[in-house]
Coordinates of N, CA, C and O in Angstrom, one line a residue:
M158 N -111.6 -141.7 69.0 CA -111.2 -140.5 69.6 C -112.3 -140.0 70.6 O -112.0 -139.6 71.7
R159 N -113.6 -140.1 70.2 CA -114.7 -139.7 71.0 C -114.8 -140.6 72.3 O -115.0 -140.1 73.4
K160 N -114.5 -141.9 72.1 CA -114.6 -142.9 73.2 C -113.4 -142.5 74.2 O -113.6 -142.6 75.4
T161 N -112.3 -142.2 73.7 CA -111.1 -141.9 74.5 C -111.4 -140.7 75.4 O -111.1 -140.7 76.6
I162 N -112.0 -139.7 74.8 CA -112.4 -138.5 75.6 C -113.4 -138.8 76.7 O -113.3 -138.3 77.8
L163 N -114.4 -139.6 76.3 CA -115.4 -140.0 77.3 C -114.8 -140.8 78.5 O -115.2 -140.6 79.6
V164 N -113.9 -141.7 78.1 CA -113.2 -142.5 79.2 C -112.4 -141.6 80.1 O -112.4 -141.7 81.3
I165 N -111.7 -140.7 79.5 CA -110.8 -139.8 80.3 C -111.7 -138.9 81.2 O -111.4 -138.7 82.3
A166 N -112.8 -138.4 80.6 CA -113.7 -137.5 81.4 C -114.3 -138.3 82.6 O -114.4 -137.8 83.7
A167 N -114.7 -139.6 82.3 CA -115.3 -140.4 83.4 C -114.3 -140.7 84.4 O -114.6 -140.6 85.6
L168 N -113.1 -141.0 84.0 CA -112.0 -141.2 85.0 C -111.7 -140.0 85.8 O -111.5 -140.1 87.1
C169 N -111.7 -138.8 85.2 CA -111.5 -137.6 86.0 C -112.6 -137.4 87.0 O -112.3 -137.0 88.2
L170 N -113.8 -137.7 86.7 CA -114.9 -137.5 87.6 C -114.8 -138.5 88.8 O -114.9 -138.1 89.9
V171 N -114.4 -139.7 88.5 CA -114.3 -140.7 89.6 C -113.1 -140.3 90.5 O -113.2 -140.3 91.7
L172 N -112.0 -140.0 89.9 CA -110.8 -139.7 90.7 C -111.0 -138.4 91.4 O -110.5 -138.2 92.6
G173 N -111.7 -137.4 90.8 CA -111.9 -136.1 91.5 C -112.8 -136.3 92.7 O -112.6 -135.7 93.7
G174 N -113.8 -137.2 92.6 CA -114.7 -137.5 93.8 C -113.9 -138.1 94.9 O -114.1 -137.8 96.1
C175 N -112.9 -139.0 94.6 CA -112.1 -139.6 95.7 C -111.2 -138.6 96.3 O -111.0 -138.6 97.5
A176 N -110.7 -137.7 95.5 CA -109.8 -136.7 96.1 C -110.4 -135.7 97.0 O -109.8 -135.0 97.8
Q177 N -111.8 -135.6 96.9 CA -112.5 -134.6 97.7 C -112.8 -135.1 99.1 O -113.2 -134.3 99.9
Q178 N -112.6 -136.4 99.4 CA -112.8 -136.9 100.7 C -111.8 -136.2 101.7 O -110.6 -136.4 101.5
Q179 N -112.3 -135.4 102.6 CA -111.4 -134.8 103.5 C -111.4 -135.3 104.9 O -110.6 -135.1 105.7
Y180 N -112.5 -136.1 105.3 CA -112.7 -136.6 106.6 C -112.9 -138.1 106.6 O -113.4 -138.6 105.6
G181 N -112.7 -138.8 107.7 CA -113.1 -140.2 107.8 C -111.8 -141.0 108.1 O -110.8 -140.5 108.6
D182 N -112.0 -142.3 107.9 CA -110.9 -143.3 108.1 C -110.0 -143.3 106.9 O -110.5 -143.6 105.8
F183 N -108.7 -143.1 107.1 CA -107.8 -143.2 106.0 C -106.9 -144.4 106.2 O -105.9 -144.5 105.4
I184 N -107.2 -145.2 107.2 CA -106.4 -146.4 107.5 C -107.4 -147.4 108.1 O -108.3 -147.0 108.8
E185 N -107.2 -148.7 107.7 CA -108.0 -149.7 108.3 C -107.2 -150.4 109.4 O -106.1 -150.8 109.2
V186 N -107.8 -150.5 110.6 CA -107.2 -151.1 111.7 C -107.7 -152.5 111.8 O -109.0 -152.7 111.9
E187 N -106.9 -153.5 111.9 CA -107.3 -154.9 111.9 C -107.8 -155.4 113.3 O -108.4 -156.4 113.4
E188 N -107.5 -154.6 114.4 CA -107.9 -155.0 115.7 C -109.2 -154.2 116.1 O -109.1 -153.1 116.5
P189 N -110.3 -154.9 116.1 CA -111.6 -154.3 116.5 C -111.6 -153.8 117.9 O -112.2 -152.7 118.2
A190 N -110.8 -154.4 118.8 CA -110.7 -154.0 120.2 C -110.1 -152.6 120.3 O -110.5 -151.7 121.1
L191 N -109.1 -152.3 119.4 CA -108.4 -151.0 119.4 C -109.3 -150.0 118.9 O -109.4 -148.9 119.5
V192 N -110.1 -150.2 117.9 CA -111.0 -149.3 117.3 C -112.1 -148.9 118.4 O -112.4 -147.8 118.6
Q193 N -112.6 -149.9 119.1 CA -113.6 -149.7 120.1 C -113.0 -148.9 121.3 O -113.6 -148.0 121.8
A194 N -111.8 -149.2 121.7 CA -111.1 -148.5 122.8 C -110.9 -147.0 122.4 O -111.1 -146.1 123.2
I195 N -110.5 -146.8 121.2 CA -110.3 -145.4 120.7 C -111.7 -144.6 120.7 O -111.8 -143.5 121.2
A196 N -112.7 -145.3 120.2 CA -114.1 -144.7 120.2 C -114.5 -144.4 121.6 O -115.1 -143.3 121.9
N197 N -114.3 -145.3 122.6 CA -114.7 -145.0 124.0 C -113.9 -143.9 124.6 O -114.4 -143.1 125.4
D198 N -112.6 -143.8 124.2 CA -111.7 -142.7 124.6 C -112.3 -141.4 124.1 O -112.3 -140.4 124.8
V199 N -112.7 -141.3 122.8 CA -113.2 -140.1 122.2 C -114.5 -139.7 123.0 O -114.7 -138.5 123.4
A200 N -115.4 -140.7 123.2 CA -116.6 -140.3 123.9 C -116.4 -139.8 125.3 O -117.0 -138.8 125.8
G201 N -115.4 -140.4 126.0 CA -115.1 -139.9 127.3 C -114.5 -138.5 127.3 O -114.8 -137.7 128.1
H202 N -113.6 -138.3 126.3 CA -113.0 -137.0 126.2 C -114.0 -135.9 125.9 O -114.0 -134.8 126.5
L203 N -114.9 -136.2 124.9 CA -116.0 -135.2 124.6 C -116.9 -135.0 125.7 O -117.5 -133.9 125.9
S204 N -117.1 -136.0 126.6 CA -118.0 -135.8 127.7 C -117.4 -134.8 128.7 O -118.1 -134.2 129.5
D205 N -116.1 -134.6 128.7 CA -115.5 -133.6 129.5 C -115.7 -132.2 129.0 O -115.5 -131.2 129.8
H206 N -116.1 -132.0 127.8 CA -116.3 -130.7 127.1 C -117.7 -130.4 126.7 O -118.0 -129.2 126.5
Y207 N -118.6 -131.4 126.6 CA -120.0 -131.2 126.1 C -120.9 -131.9 127.1 O -120.7 -133.1 127.4
L208 N -122.0 -131.2 127.5 CA -122.9 -131.8 128.5 C -123.9 -132.7 127.8 O -124.5 -132.4 126.7
V209 N -124.1 -133.9 128.3 CA -125.1 -134.8 127.8 C -126.5 -134.2 128.1 O -126.7 -133.6 129.1
G210 N -127.3 -134.3 127.1 CA -128.7 -133.8 127.2 C -128.8 -132.3 126.7 O -129.8 -131.9 126.2
E211 N -127.7 -131.6 126.8 CA -127.7 -130.2 126.3 C -127.1 -130.1 124.9 O -127.3 -129.2 124.2
E212 N -126.1 -131.0 124.7 CA -125.4 -130.9 123.4 C -125.6 -132.2 122.7 O -125.7 -133.3 123.3
G213 N -125.7 -132.1 121.4 CA -125.7 -133.3 120.5 C -124.7 -133.0 119.4 O -124.1 -132.0 119.3
F214 N -124.4 -134.0 118.6 CA -123.4 -133.9 117.6 C -124.0 -134.1 116.2 O -124.8 -135.0 116.0
R215 N -123.6 -133.3 115.3 CA -124.0 -133.5 113.9 C -122.9 -134.2 113.1 O -121.8 -133.6 113.0
V216 N -123.2 -135.3 112.6 CA -122.2 -136.2 111.9 C -122.7 -136.5 110.5 O -123.8 -137.0 110.4
D217 N -121.9 -136.3 109.5 CA -122.3 -136.7 108.2 C -122.1 -138.2 108.0 O -120.9 -138.7 108.1
P218 N -123.2 -139.0 107.8 CA -123.0 -140.4 107.8 C -122.2 -140.9 106.6 O -121.6 -142.0 106.6
E219 N -122.0 -140.0 105.6 CA -121.2 -140.4 104.4 C -119.7 -140.6 104.7 O -118.9 -141.2 104.0
I220 N -119.2 -139.9 105.8 CA -117.8 -140.0 106.1 C -117.5 -141.1 107.2 O -116.3 -141.3 107.5
L221 N -118.5 -141.7 107.7 CA -118.3 -142.7 108.8 C -117.7 -144.0 108.3 O -118.3 -144.7 107.6
G222 N -116.4 -144.2 108.7 CA -115.8 -145.5 108.5 C -116.0 -146.3 109.7 O -116.8 -146.0 110.6
P223 N -115.2 -147.4 109.9 CA -115.3 -148.3 111.0 C -115.2 -147.5 112.4 O -115.9 -147.7 113.3
L224 N -114.2 -146.6 112.4 CA -114.0 -145.9 113.7 C -115.1 -144.9 113.9 O -115.6 -144.8 115.0
G225 N -115.6 -144.2 112.9 CA -116.7 -143.3 113.0 C -117.9 -143.9 113.5 O -118.7 -143.4 114.3
L226 N -118.2 -145.1 113.0 CA -119.4 -145.9 113.5 C -119.3 -146.2 114.9 O -120.2 -146.2 115.7
E227 N -118.1 -146.6 115.4 CA -117.8 -146.9 116.8 C -118.0 -145.6 117.6 O -118.5 -145.7 118.7
I228 N -117.5 -144.5 117.1 CA -117.6 -143.2 117.9 C -119.1 -142.9 118.0 O -119.5 -142.5 119.1
D229 N -119.8 -143.0 116.9 CA -121.3 -142.8 116.9 C -121.9 -143.6 118.0 O -122.7 -143.1 118.8
A230 N -121.6 -144.9 118.0 CA -122.2 -145.8 119.0 C -121.8 -145.5 120.4 O -122.7 -145.5 121.4
A231 N -120.5 -145.1 120.6 CA -120.1 -144.8 122.0 C -120.7 -143.5 122.5 O -121.1 -143.4 123.7
L232 N -120.9 -142.5 121.6 CA -121.6 -141.3 122.0 C -123.0 -141.5 122.4 O -123.5 -141.0 123.4
R233 N -123.7 -142.3 121.6 CA -125.1 -142.6 121.8 C -125.2 -143.4 123.2 O -126.1 -143.2 123.9
Q234 N -124.3 -144.3 123.4 CA -124.3 -145.1 124.7 C -124.1 -144.2 125.9 O -124.7 -144.5 126.9
R235 N -123.4 -143.1 125.7 CA -123.3 -142.1 126.8 C -124.5 -141.1 126.9 O -124.5 -140.3 127.8
G236 N -125.4 -141.2 126.0 CA -126.6 -140.4 126.1 C -126.6 -139.2 125.1 O -127.6 -138.4 125.2
Y237 N -125.7 -139.1 124.3 CA -125.6 -138.0 123.3 C -126.6 -138.3 122.1 O -126.7 -139.4 121.7
S238 N -127.2 -137.2 121.6 CA -127.9 -137.4 120.3 C -126.8 -137.2 119.2 O -126.0 -136.4 119.3
V239 N -127.0 -138.0 118.2 CA -126.1 -138.0 117.0 C -127.0 -137.9 115.8 O -127.9 -138.8 115.6
S240 N -126.9 -136.9 115.0 CA -127.8 -136.6 113.9 C -127.0 -136.1 112.7 O -126.0 -135.4 112.8
P241 N -127.5 -136.4 111.5 CA -126.9 -135.8 110.3 C -127.4 -134.3 110.1 O -126.9 -133.7 109.2
V242 N -128.3 -133.8 110.9 CA -128.9 -132.5 110.7 C -128.6 -131.5 111.8 O -128.3 -130.4 111.6
N243 N -128.8 -132.0 113.1 CA -128.7 -131.1 114.2 C -127.5 -131.4 115.1 O -127.1 -132.5 115.2
G244 N -127.0 -130.3 115.8 CA -126.0 -130.5 116.8 C -124.7 -129.8 116.4 O -124.6 -129.2 115.4
V245 N -123.7 -130.0 117.3 CA -122.4 -129.4 117.1 C -121.7 -130.2 116.0 O -121.7 -131.5 116.1
P246 N -121.2 -129.6 115.0 CA -120.6 -130.4 113.9 C -119.4 -131.2 114.4 O -118.5 -130.6 115.1
L247 N -119.3 -132.4 114.0 CA -118.2 -133.3 114.4 C -117.7 -134.0 113.2 O -118.4 -134.8 112.5
T248 N -116.4 -133.8 112.9 CA -115.8 -134.6 111.8 C -114.4 -135.1 112.3 O -114.0 -134.6 113.4
Y249 N -113.9 -136.0 111.6 CA -112.6 -136.6 112.1 C -111.8 -137.1 111.0 O -112.2 -137.4 109.9
I250 N -110.5 -137.2 111.3 CA -109.5 -137.9 110.4 C -108.8 -138.9 111.2 O -108.2 -138.6 112.3
F251 N -108.7 -140.1 110.7 CA -108.0 -141.2 111.4 C -107.0 -141.7 110.4 O -107.4 -142.2 109.4
D252 N -105.7 -141.6 110.7 CA -104.7 -142.1 109.8 C -103.5 -142.7 110.5 O -103.4 -142.6 111.8
L253 N -102.6 -143.2 109.8 CA -101.4 -143.8 110.3 C -100.2 -142.8 110.2 O -100.0 -142.2 109.1
V254 N -99.6 -142.5 111.3 CA -98.5 -141.5 111.3 C -97.1 -142.2 111.0 O -96.3 -141.7 110.2
D255 N -96.9 -143.3 111.7 CA -95.6 -144.0 111.5 C -95.8 -145.5 111.7 O -96.6 -145.9 112.6
A256 N -95.2 -146.3 110.9 CA -95.3 -147.8 111.1 C -93.9 -148.4 111.2 O -93.9 -149.7 111.3
T257 N -92.9 -147.7 111.4 CA -91.5 -148.3 111.5 C -91.3 -149.0 112.8 O -90.7 -150.1 112.8
S258 N -91.7 -148.5 113.9 CA -91.5 -149.2 115.2 C -92.8 -149.6 115.8 O -93.1 -149.5 117.0
G259 N -93.7 -150.1 115.0 CA -95.1 -150.4 115.4 C -96.0 -149.3 115.0 O -95.6 -148.1 115.0
P260 N -97.2 -149.6 114.7 CA -98.1 -148.5 114.2 C -98.4 -147.4 115.2 O -98.7 -147.7 116.4
I261 N -98.3 -146.2 114.8 CA -98.8 -145.0 115.6 C -99.9 -144.4 114.8 O -99.7 -144.0 113.6
Y262 N -101.1 -144.4 115.4 CA -102.3 -143.8 114.7 C -102.5 -142.4 115.2 O -102.3 -142.1 116.4
R263 N -103.1 -141.6 114.4 CA -103.4 -140.2 114.8 C -104.9 -140.0 114.5 O -105.4 -140.3 113.5
L264 N -105.6 -139.5 115.5 CA -107.0 -139.1 115.4 C -107.1 -137.6 115.6 O -106.6 -137.1 116.6
S265 N -107.7 -137.0 114.6 CA -107.9 -135.5 114.7 C -109.4 -135.3 114.6 O -110.0 -135.7 113.6
L266 N -110.0 -134.7 115.6 CA -111.4 -134.3 115.6 C -111.6 -132.8 115.4 O -110.8 -132.0 115.9
H267 N -112.5 -132.5 114.6 CA -112.9 -131.1 114.5 C -114.4 -131.0 115.1 O -115.3 -131.6 114.5
V268 N -114.5 -130.4 116.2 CA -115.8 -130.3 116.9 C -116.2 -128.9 117.1 O -115.5 -128.1 117.9
G269 N -117.2 -128.4 116.4 CA -117.6 -127.0 116.5 C -116.4 -126.1 116.0 O -115.9 -126.2 114.9
D270 N -116.0 -125.3 117.0 CA -114.8 -124.4 116.7 C -113.5 -124.9 117.3 O -112.6 -124.1 117.5
S271 N -113.5 -126.1 117.7 CA -112.2 -126.6 118.3 C -111.7 -127.8 117.6 O -112.4 -128.5 116.9
Y272 N -110.4 -128.0 117.8 CA -109.7 -129.1 117.2 C -109.1 -130.0 118.3 O -108.4 -129.4 119.2
H273 N -109.3 -131.3 118.3 CA -108.8 -132.2 119.3 C -108.0 -133.2 118.6 O -108.4 -133.8 117.6
S274 N -106.8 -133.5 119.1 CA -105.9 -134.5 118.4 C -105.2 -135.4 119.4 O -104.9 -135.0 120.5
K275 N -105.0 -136.6 119.0 CA -104.4 -137.6 119.9 C -103.7 -138.7 119.1 O -104.2 -139.1 118.0
A276 N -102.6 -139.2 119.6 CA -101.9 -140.3 119.0 C -102.1 -141.6 119.8 O -102.3 -141.5 121.0
Y277 N -102.2 -142.7 119.1 CA -102.5 -144.0 119.7 C -101.5 -145.0 119.2 O -101.1 -145.0 118.0
R278 N -101.0 -145.9 120.1 CA -100.3 -147.1 119.7 C -101.1 -148.3 120.1 O -101.6 -148.4 121.2
A279 N -101.1 -149.3 119.3 CA -101.9 -150.5 119.5 C -101.5 -151.2 120.8 O -102.4 -151.6 121.6
E280 N -100.2 -151.3 121.1 CA -99.8 -152.1 122.2 C -99.4 -151.3 123.4 O -98.9 -151.8 124.4
A281 N -99.5 -150.0 123.4 CA -99.0 -149.1 124.4 C -100.0 -148.5 125.3 O -99.8 -147.5 125.9
G282 N -101.2 -149.0 125.4 CA -102.2 -148.4 126.3 C -102.9 -147.3 125.7 O -103.2 -147.2 124.5
P283 N -103.3 -146.3 126.5 CA -104.2 -145.2 126.1 C -103.6 -144.2 125.1 O -104.3 -143.4 124.6
G284 N -102.3 -144.2 124.9 CA -101.8 -143.2 123.9 C -101.4 -141.9 124.6 O -101.3 -141.8 125.8
S285 N -101.2 -140.9 123.8 CA -100.8 -139.6 124.2 C -101.9 -138.8 124.9 O -103.1 -139.2 124.7
P286 N -101.7 -137.7 125.6 CA -102.8 -136.9 126.1 C -103.4 -136.2 124.9 O -102.8 -136.1 123.8
W287 N -104.6 -135.7 125.1 CA -105.3 -134.9 124.1 C -104.7 -133.6 123.9 O -104.4 -132.9 124.9
T288 N -104.6 -133.1 122.7 CA -104.3 -131.7 122.4 C -105.5 -131.0 121.9 O -106.2 -131.5 121.0
V289 N -105.9 -129.9 122.6 CA -107.1 -129.2 122.2 C -106.8 -127.8 121.8 O -106.2 -127.1 122.6
L290 N -107.2 -127.4 120.7 CA -107.1 -126.0 120.2 C -108.4 -125.4 119.9 O -109.3 -126.0 119.3
H291 N -108.7 -124.2 120.4 CA -109.9 -123.5 120.2 C -109.7 -122.3 119.3 O -108.8 -121.6 119.4
A292 N -110.6 -122.2 118.3 CA -110.6 -121.0 117.5 C -111.0 -119.8 118.3 O -111.9 -119.9 119.1
P293 N -110.3 -118.7 118.2 CA -110.6 -117.5 119.0 C -112.0 -116.9 118.5 O -112.3 -117.0 117.3
E294 N -112.7 -116.3 119.5 CA -113.9 -115.6 119.1 C -113.5 -114.4 118.3 O -112.4 -113.8 118.5
P295 N -114.4 -113.9 117.4 CA -114.0 -112.8 116.6 C -113.6 -111.6 117.4 O -112.7 -110.9 117.1
E296 N -114.4 -111.3 118.5 CA -114.1 -110.1 119.3 C -112.7 -110.3 120.0 O -112.0 -109.4 120.1
Q297 N -112.4 -111.5 120.4 CA -111.1 -111.8 121.1 C -109.9 -111.6 120.1 O -108.9 -111.0 120.5
S298 N -110.0 -112.0 118.9 CA -108.9 -111.8 118.0 C -108.7 -110.4 117.7 O -107.6 -109.9 117.5
D299 N -109.8 -109.6 117.6 CA -109.6 -108.1 117.4 C -108.9 -107.5 118.6 O -108.1 -106.6 118.5
K300 N -109.3 -107.9 119.8 CA -108.8 -107.4 121.0 C -107.3 -107.7 121.1 O -106.5 -106.9 121.5
V301 N -106.9 -109.0 120.7 CA -105.5 -109.4 120.8 C -104.7 -108.5 119.8 O -103.6 -108.0 120.2
L302 N -105.2 -108.3 118.6 CA -104.5 -107.4 117.7 C -104.4 -106.0 118.1 O -103.4 -105.3 118.0
A303 N -105.5 -105.5 118.8 CA -105.5 -104.1 119.3 C -104.5 -103.9 120.4 O -104.0 -102.8 120.6
Q304 N -104.2 -105.0 121.2 CA -103.3 -104.9 122.3 C -101.9 -105.3 122.0 O -101.1 -105.6 122.9
G305 N -101.6 -105.5 120.7 CA -100.3 -105.9 120.4 C -100.0 -107.3 120.7 O -98.8 -107.7 120.9
G306 N -101.0 -108.2 120.8 CA -100.8 -109.6 121.0 C -100.9 -110.0 122.5 O -100.9 -111.1 122.8
A307 N -101.0 -109.0 123.4 CA -101.1 -109.4 124.9 C -102.5 -109.2 125.3 O -103.2 -108.3 124.8
Q308 N -102.9 -110.1 126.2 CA -104.3 -109.9 126.8 C -104.3 -109.5 128.2 O -103.4 -109.8 128.9

């Protein structure tokens, strides 16, 4: 009985740790060229929003899967600093949305207070345009509520 309880407790700890992973690669892509192309697209997109030399990115190395490692390398190649301690927080989720008519991959980035999302197809070129959402500043959200939703 005591062994059973210990085994169940150990199993709960192991499974609980797996369930807490919120970011990273949730799908493995067999084509390294696609992963590299997506990482270069991410670096190019972020360079439109963050200045090289003035901005760096804080990335938790524990969440970096194959795509995350390529994003890290692509950002460094463009001159960005990437650190586990300093910079704008950068996390991502890379997963498979649909596989019925060929794989469609989704990349969601959380960068500072903004969310960037894009879909990719392996055989269809660059994929969809980026969707970017910014969290409102606290003062702006109060102003919107005070004005009845109009700015």
